Short mmCIF file of C-alpha atoms in Angstrom, two decimals:
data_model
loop_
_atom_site.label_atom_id
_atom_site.label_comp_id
_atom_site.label_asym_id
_atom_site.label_seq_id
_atom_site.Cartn_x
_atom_site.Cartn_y
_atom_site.Cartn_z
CA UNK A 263 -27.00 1.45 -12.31
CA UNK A 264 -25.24 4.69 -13.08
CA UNK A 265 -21.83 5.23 -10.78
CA UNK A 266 -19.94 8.26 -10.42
CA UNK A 267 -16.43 7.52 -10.14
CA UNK A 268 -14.16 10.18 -8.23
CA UNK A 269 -10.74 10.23 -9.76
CA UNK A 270 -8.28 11.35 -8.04
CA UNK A 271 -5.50 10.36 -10.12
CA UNK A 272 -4.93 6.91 -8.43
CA UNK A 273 -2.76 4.85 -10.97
CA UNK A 274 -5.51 1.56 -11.34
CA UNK A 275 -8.76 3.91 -12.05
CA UNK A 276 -9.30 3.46 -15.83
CA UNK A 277 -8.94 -0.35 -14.74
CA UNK A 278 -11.42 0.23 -12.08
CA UNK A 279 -13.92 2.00 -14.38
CA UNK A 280 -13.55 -0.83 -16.95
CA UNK A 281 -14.35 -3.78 -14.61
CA UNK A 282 -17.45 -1.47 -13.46
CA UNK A 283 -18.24 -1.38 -17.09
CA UNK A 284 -18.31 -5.62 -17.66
CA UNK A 285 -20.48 -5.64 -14.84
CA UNK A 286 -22.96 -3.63 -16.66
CA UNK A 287 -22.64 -0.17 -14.71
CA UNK A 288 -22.74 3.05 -16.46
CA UNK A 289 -19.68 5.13 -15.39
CA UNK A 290 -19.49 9.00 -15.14
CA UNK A 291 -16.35 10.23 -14.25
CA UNK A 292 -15.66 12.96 -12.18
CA UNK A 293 -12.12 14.71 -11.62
CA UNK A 294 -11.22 17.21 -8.85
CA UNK A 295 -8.40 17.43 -7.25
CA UNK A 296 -9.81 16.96 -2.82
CA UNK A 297 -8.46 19.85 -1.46
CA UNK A 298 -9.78 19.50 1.94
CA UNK A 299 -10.77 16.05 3.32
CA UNK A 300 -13.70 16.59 5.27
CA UNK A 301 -14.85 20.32 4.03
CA UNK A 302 -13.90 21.03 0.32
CA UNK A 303 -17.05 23.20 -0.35
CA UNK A 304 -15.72 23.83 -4.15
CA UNK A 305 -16.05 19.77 -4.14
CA UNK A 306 -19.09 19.75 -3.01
CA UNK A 307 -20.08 22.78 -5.35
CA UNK A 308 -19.65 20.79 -8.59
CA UNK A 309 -20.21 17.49 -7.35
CA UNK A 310 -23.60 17.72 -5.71
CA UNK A 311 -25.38 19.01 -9.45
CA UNK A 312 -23.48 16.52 -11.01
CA UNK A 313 -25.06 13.85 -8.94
CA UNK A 314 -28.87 15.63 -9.62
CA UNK A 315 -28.28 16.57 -13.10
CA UNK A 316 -27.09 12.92 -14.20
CA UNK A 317 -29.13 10.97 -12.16
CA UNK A 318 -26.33 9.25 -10.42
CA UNK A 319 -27.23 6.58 -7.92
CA UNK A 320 -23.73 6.27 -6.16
CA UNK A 321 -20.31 7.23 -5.94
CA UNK A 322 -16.88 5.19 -5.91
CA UNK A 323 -13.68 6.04 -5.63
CA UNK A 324 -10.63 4.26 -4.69
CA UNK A 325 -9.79 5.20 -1.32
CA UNK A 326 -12.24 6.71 1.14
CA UNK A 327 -13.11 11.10 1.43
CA UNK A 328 -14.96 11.87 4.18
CA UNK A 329 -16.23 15.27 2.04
CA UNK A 330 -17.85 12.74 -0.53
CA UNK A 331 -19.69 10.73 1.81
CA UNK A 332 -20.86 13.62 3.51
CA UNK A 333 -22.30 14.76 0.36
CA UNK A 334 -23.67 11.43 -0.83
CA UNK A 335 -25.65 11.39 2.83
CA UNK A 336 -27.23 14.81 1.49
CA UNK A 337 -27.73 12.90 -1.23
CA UNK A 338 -29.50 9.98 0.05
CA UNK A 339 -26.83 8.09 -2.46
CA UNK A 340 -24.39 4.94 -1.70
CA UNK A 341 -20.82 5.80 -1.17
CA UNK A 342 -18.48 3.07 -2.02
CA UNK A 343 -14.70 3.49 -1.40
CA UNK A 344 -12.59 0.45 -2.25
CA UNK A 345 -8.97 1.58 0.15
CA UNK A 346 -5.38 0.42 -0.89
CA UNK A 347 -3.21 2.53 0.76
CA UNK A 348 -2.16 1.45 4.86
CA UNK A 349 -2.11 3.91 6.70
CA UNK A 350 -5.37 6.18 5.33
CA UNK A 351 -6.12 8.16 8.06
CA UNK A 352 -8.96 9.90 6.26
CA UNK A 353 -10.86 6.54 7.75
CA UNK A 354 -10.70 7.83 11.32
CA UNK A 355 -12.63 11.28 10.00
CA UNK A 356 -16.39 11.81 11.95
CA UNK A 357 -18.20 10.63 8.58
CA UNK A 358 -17.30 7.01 8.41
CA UNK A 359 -20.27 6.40 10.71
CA UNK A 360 -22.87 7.61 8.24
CA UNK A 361 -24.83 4.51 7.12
CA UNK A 362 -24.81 5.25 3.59
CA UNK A 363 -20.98 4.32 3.42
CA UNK A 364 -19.92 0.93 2.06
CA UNK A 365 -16.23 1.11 2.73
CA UNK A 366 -13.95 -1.91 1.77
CA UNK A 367 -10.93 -2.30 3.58
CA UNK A 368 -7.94 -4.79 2.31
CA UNK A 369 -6.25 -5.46 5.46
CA UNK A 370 -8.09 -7.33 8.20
CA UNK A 371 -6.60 -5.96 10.82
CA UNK A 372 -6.98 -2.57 10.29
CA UNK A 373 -11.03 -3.30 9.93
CA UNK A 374 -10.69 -4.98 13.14
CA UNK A 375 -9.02 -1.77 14.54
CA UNK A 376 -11.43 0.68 12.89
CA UNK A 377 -14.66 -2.00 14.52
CA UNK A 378 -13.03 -1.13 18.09
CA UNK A 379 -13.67 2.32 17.91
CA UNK A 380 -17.68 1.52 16.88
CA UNK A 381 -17.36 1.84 13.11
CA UNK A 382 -19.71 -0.41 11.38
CA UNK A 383 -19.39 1.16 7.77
CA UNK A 384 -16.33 -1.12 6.98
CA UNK A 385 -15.96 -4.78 5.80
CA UNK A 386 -12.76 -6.74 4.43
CA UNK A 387 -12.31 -6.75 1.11
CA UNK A 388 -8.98 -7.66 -0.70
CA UNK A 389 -7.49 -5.70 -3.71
CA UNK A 390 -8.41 -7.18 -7.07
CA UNK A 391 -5.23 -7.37 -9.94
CA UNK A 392 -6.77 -7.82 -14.08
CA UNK A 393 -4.56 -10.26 -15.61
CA UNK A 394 -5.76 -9.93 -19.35
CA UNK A 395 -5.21 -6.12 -19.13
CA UNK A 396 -1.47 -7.03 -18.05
CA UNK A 397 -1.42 -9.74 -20.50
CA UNK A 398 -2.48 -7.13 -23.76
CA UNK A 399 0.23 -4.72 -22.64
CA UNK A 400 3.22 -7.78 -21.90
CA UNK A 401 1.56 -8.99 -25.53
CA UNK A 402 1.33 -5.97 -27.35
CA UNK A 403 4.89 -4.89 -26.37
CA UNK A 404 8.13 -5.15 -28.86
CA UNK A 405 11.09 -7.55 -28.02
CA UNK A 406 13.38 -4.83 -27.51
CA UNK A 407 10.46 -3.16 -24.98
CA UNK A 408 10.56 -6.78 -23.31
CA UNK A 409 14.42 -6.73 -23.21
CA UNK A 410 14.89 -3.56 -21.75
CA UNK A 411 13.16 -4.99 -18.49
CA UNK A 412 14.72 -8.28 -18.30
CA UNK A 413 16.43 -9.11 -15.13
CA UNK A 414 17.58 -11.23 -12.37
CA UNK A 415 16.29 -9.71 -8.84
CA UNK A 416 14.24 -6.02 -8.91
CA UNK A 417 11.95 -4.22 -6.69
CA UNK A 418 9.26 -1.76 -7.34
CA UNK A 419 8.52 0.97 -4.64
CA UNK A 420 9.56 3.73 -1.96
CA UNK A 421 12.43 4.31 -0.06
CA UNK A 422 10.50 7.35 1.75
CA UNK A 423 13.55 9.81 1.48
CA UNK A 424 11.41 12.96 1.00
CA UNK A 425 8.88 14.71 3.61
CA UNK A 426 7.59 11.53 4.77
CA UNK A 427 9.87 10.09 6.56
CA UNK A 428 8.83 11.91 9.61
CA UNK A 429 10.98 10.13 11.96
CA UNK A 430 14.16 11.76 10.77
CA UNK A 431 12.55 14.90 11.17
CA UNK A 432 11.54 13.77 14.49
CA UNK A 433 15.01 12.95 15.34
CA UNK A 434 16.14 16.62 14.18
CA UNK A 435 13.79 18.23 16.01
CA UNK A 436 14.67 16.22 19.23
CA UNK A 437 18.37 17.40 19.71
CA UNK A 438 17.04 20.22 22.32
CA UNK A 439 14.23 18.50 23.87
CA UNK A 440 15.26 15.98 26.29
CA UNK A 441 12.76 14.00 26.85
CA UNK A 442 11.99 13.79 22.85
CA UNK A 443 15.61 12.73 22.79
CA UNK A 444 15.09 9.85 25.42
CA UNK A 445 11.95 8.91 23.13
CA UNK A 446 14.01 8.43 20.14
CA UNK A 447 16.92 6.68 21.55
CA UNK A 448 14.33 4.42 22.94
CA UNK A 449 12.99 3.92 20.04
CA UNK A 450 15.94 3.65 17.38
CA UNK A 451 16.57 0.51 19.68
CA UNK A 452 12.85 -0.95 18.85
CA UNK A 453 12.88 0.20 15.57
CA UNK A 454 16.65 -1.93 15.05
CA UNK A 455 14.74 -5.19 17.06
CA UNK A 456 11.43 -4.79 14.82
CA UNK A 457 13.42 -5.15 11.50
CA UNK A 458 12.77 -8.35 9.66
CA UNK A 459 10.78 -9.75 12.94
CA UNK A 460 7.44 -10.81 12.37
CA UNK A 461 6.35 -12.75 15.15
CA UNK A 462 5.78 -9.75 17.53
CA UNK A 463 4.80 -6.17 17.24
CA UNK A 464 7.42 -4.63 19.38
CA UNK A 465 6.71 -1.07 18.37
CA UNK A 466 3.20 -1.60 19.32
CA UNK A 467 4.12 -2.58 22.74
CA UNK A 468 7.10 -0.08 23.57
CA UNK A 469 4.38 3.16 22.46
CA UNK A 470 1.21 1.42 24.71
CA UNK A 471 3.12 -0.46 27.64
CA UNK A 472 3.64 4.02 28.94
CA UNK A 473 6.93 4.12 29.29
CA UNK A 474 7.34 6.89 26.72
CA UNK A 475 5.84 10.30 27.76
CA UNK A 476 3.81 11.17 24.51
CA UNK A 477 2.55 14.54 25.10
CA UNK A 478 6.04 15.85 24.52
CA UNK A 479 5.88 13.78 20.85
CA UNK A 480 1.99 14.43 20.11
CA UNK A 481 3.49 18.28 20.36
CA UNK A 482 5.89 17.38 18.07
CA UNK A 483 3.74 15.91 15.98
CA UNK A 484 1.67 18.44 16.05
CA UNK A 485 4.06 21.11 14.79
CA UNK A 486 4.52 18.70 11.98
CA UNK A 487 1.33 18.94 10.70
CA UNK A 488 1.17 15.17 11.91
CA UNK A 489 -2.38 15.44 14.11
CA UNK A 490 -5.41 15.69 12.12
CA UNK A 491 -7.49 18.24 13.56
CA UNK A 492 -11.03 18.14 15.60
CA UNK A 493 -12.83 16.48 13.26
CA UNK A 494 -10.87 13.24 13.11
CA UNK A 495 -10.81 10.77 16.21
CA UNK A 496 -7.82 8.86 15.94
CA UNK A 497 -5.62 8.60 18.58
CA UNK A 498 -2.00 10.14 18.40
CA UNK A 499 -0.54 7.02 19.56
CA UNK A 500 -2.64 5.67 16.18
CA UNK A 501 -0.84 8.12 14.33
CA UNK A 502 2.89 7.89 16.00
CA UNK A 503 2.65 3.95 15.26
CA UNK A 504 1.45 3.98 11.40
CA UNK A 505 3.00 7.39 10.10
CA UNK A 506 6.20 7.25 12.32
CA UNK A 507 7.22 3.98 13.53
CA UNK A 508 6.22 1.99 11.29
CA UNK A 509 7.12 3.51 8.22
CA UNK A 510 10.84 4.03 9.44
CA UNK A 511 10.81 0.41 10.01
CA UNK A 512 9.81 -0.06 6.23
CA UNK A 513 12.36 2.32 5.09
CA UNK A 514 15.24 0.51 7.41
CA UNK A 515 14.13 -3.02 6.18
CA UNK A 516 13.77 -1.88 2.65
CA UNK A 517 17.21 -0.02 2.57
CA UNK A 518 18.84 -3.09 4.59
CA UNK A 519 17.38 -5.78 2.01
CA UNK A 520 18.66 -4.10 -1.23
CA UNK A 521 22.03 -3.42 0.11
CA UNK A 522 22.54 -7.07 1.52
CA UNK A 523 21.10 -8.08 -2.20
CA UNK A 524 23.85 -5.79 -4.01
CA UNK A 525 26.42 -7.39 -1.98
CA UNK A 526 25.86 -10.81 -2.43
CA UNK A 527 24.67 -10.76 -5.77
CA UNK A 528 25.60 -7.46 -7.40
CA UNK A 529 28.50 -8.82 -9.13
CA UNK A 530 26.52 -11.84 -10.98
CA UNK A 531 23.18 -11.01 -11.14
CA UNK A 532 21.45 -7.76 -12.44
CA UNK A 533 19.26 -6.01 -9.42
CA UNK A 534 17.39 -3.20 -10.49
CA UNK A 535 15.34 -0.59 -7.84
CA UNK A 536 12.46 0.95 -9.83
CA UNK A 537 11.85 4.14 -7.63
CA UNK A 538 11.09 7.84 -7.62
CA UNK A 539 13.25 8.11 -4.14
CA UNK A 540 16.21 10.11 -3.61
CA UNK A 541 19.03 7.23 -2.83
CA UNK A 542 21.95 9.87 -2.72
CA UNK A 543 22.72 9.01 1.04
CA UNK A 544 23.29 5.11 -0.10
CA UNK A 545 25.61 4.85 -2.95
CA UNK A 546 25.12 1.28 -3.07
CA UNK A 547 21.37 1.60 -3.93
CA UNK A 548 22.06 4.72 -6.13
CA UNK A 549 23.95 2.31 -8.07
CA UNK A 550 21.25 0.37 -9.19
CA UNK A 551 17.99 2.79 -9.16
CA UNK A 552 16.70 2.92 -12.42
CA UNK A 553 13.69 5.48 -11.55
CA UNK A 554 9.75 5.29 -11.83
CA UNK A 555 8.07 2.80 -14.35
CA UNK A 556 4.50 3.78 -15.30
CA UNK A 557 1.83 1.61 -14.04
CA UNK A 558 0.27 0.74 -17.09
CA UNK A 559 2.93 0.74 -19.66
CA UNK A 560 5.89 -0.59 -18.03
CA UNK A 561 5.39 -2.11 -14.56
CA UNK A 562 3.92 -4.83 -16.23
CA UNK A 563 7.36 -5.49 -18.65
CA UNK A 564 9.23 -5.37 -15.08
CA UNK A 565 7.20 -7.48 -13.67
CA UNK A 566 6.85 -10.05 -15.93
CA UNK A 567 10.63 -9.52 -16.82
CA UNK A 568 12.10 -9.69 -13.69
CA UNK A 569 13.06 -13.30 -12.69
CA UNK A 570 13.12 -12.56 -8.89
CA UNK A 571 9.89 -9.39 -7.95
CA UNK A 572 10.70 -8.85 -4.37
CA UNK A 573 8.01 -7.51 -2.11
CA UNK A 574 9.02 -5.72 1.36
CA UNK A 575 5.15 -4.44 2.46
CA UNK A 576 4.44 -1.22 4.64
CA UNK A 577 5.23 -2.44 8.34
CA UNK A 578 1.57 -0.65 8.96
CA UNK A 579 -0.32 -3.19 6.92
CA UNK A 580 -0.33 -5.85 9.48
CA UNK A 581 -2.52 -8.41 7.67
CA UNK A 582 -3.60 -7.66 4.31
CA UNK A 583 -2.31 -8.69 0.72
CA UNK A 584 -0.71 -5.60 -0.92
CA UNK A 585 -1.67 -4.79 -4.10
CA UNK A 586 1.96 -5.05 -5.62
CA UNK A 587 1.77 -8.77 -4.98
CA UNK A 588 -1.26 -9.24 -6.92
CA UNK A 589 -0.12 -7.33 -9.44
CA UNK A 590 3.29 -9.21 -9.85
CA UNK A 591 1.14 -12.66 -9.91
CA UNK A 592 -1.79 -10.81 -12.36
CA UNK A 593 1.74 -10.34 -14.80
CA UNK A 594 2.98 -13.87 -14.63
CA UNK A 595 6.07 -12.68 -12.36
CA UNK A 596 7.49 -14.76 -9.85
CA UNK A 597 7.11 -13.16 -6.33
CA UNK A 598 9.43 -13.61 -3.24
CA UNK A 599 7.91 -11.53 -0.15
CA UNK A 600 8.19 -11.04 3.26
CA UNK A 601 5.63 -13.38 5.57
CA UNK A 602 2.03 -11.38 5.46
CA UNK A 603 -0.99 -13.33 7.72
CA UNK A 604 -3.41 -13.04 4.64
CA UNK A 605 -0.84 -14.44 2.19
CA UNK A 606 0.33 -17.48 4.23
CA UNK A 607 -4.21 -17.95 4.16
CA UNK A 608 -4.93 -17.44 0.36
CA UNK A 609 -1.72 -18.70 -0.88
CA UNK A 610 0.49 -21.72 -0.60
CA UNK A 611 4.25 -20.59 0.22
CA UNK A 612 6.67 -22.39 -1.85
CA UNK A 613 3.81 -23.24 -4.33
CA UNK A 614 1.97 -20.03 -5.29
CA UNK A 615 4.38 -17.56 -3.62
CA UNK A 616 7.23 -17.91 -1.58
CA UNK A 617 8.06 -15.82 1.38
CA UNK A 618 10.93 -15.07 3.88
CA UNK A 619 11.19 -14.80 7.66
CA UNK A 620 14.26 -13.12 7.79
CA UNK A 621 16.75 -11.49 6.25
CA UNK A 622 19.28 -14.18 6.04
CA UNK A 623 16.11 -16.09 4.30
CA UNK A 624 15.50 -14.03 2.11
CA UNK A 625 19.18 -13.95 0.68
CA UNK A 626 19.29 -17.67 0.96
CA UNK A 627 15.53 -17.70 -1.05
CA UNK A 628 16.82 -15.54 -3.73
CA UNK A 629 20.25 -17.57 -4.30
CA UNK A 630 18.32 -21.02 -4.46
CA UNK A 631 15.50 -19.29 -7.05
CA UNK A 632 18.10 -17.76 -9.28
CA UNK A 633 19.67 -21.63 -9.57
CA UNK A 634 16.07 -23.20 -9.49
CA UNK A 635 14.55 -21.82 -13.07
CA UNK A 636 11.80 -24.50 -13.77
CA UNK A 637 10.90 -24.54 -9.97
CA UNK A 638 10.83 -20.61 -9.98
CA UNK A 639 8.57 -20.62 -13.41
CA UNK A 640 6.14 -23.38 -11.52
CA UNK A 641 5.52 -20.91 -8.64
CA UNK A 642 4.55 -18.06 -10.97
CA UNK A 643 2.36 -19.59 -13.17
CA UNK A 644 0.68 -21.15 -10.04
CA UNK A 645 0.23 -17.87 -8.91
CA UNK A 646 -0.90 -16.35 -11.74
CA UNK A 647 -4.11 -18.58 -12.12
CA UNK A 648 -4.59 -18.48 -8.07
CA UNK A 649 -5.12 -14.35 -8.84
CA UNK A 650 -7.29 -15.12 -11.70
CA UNK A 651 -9.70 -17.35 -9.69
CA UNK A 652 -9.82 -15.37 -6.75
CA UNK A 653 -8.42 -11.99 -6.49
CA UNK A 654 -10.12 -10.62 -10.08
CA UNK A 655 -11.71 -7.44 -10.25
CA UNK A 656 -14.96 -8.28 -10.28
CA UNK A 657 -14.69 -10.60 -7.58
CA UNK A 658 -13.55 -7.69 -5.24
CA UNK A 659 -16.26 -5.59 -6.69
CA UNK A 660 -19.15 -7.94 -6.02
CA UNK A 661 -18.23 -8.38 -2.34
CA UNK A 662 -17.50 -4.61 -2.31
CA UNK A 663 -20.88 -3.55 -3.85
CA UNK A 664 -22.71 -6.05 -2.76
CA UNK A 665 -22.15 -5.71 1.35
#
């Protein structure tokens, strides 16, 4: 079967395209940069040819554009998008109802969510990690490449200090709006309450129980650039929670964690923050940022370095397994996380992972695992084969391409 793959510059593609390639597909790449989700024409343009010229009989990319479904529908082609990121609003465009979509979601819940509004072009799939591509690059590095990631406690990932941390610019924008500024002190106090709780979805309730006025805030959200236009049907309540909320809860817990972390164990263990986020406004975390690693060529040294990989997920992936753990697992690391619904199912905490409830847990998880080496190098390896037998590649891309 011959695939054309969209690249978009996602950072697992070429892995993507060579898992396609061991199951015997024929890959033609294709690379365009999507400069309109549901009606790049100069997409379409080239693509559509393509597709007729090389005889293609479907299209996959990572992630899901409604402008490429649309076109294989002309097409009378498969579309199959595999998506990674939480939110991906692009799901809620008019084209995820055309039938010839095969869209593979990793978080439960948000297929669940997607079901209620009468999607049936979406199905759970989990993210897939390659272990022997992680193992050639920890293998083929030097000693002094392997030392130069060696640490005690580190975490890969965001801090959301730029653009996208709309609710800062929501709070801005609220000092001459009074009812936006009744919103956000309402909020700052769910927000504060959310952190590190896992047992409840208070933001969920506080933005549907309507006690916040949200035409005032869809306005706001609007001037943003936050709603996504008539041919999308999400709700802005949807939007508010995922892009808004949620994400300021991540950036709270995630700047929270690492400072609690340099204070307890700054002074005896080395922490290291591998991010491309501004930390100016924390000194503390400034302290220890050590920039962006490259996906292929160092995260796995960091990863399989790194004695202690912490994972703090998106607070809008309510479910699902996120691809960082697999990837820490796929490298041999050792991962401590917080407490994910699909993790607790597929792996055994304190066995194959080990997560934390709280924030006082997690401190008290990363002081025992720093004095607990053999236990610590048990876990890992025990997660390493679980992600060989069951999250691989090609076991994601079989239930993918084969729903």
């Amino acid at each position: 079967m011959k695939l054309l793959l969209y690249a978009w510059q996602a950072n697992n593609e070429r892995i993507l395209a060579a898992n396609l390639e061991k199951l015997g597909f024929e890959i033609i790449w294709f690379r365009k940069v999507c400069r309109h989700y549901t009606r790049d024409m100069e997409l379409a343009a080239e693509m559509i040819p393509l597709i007729h010229r090389e005889g293609i009989e479907a299209v996959i990319s990572f992630n899901y554009f409604p402008i490429i479904s649309a076109l294989c529908h002309t097409s009378k082609i498969p579309y199959y998008a595999w998506v990674y990121d939480c939110p991906h609003f692009t799901l809620y465009a008019g084209q995820i109802m055309l039938p010839c979509n095969h869209i593979g979601i990793f978080d439960r819940e948000m297929v669940g969510n997607l079901q209620e509004y009468g999607v049936r072009t979406v199905s759970h799939v989990p993210l897939g990690a390659d272990p022997d591509l992680f193992a050639s690059v920890i293998g083929e590095a030097s000693p002094a490449e392997k030392e130069e990631y060696r640490c005690d406690i580190s975490f890969v990932g965001s801090f959301y200090t730029d653009v996208h941390n709309y609710y800062d610019r929501f709070k801005a924008g609220a000092a001459d709006d009074m009812k936006m500024r009744k919103a956000v002190q309402a909020w700052d106090a769910v927000i504060e309450k959310q952190c590190f709780a896992y047992e409840k979805d208070y933001l969920k309730e506080a933005v549907r129980s309507g006690e916040t006025d949200l035409k005032p805030v869809e306005a706001m959200m609007k001037s943003r650039g936050l709603m996504l236009g008539e041919d999308y049907f999400a709700k802005a309540e949807d939007i508010l929670l995922a892009a808004v909320l949620e994400k300021k809860v991540t950036v709270e817990e995630r700047r929270l964690l690492m400072e609690k972390a340099a204070q307890r164990f700054g002074g005896r263990a080395d922490l290291r923050l591998y991010t491309g986020s501004d930390l100016k406004s924390s000194s503390v975390l400034a302290k220890y940022s050590r920039g962006i690693v490259d996906y292929h060529t160092q995260m796995p040294l960091v990863f399989a370095g790194s004695r202690i990989n912490l994972n703090l997920s998106l607070r809008s992936i309510h479910a699902g397994i996120p691809l960082r753990v697999l990837d820490i697992m796929a490298c041999g690391g050792f991962v401590l996380t917080n407490m994910q619904p699909e993790i607790a199912e597929n792996f055994v905490d304190g066995q194959e992972v080990v997560m934390f409830r709280s924030l006082a847990d997690c401190m008290d998880k990363i002081d025992y695992y720093l004095r607990h080496e053999e236990e610590r190098a048990q876990i890992a390896a025990a997660g390493a084969r679980k992600v060989r037998e069951a999250f691989s590649y090609r076991t994601g891309l079989i239930k993918l391409l084969g729903g």
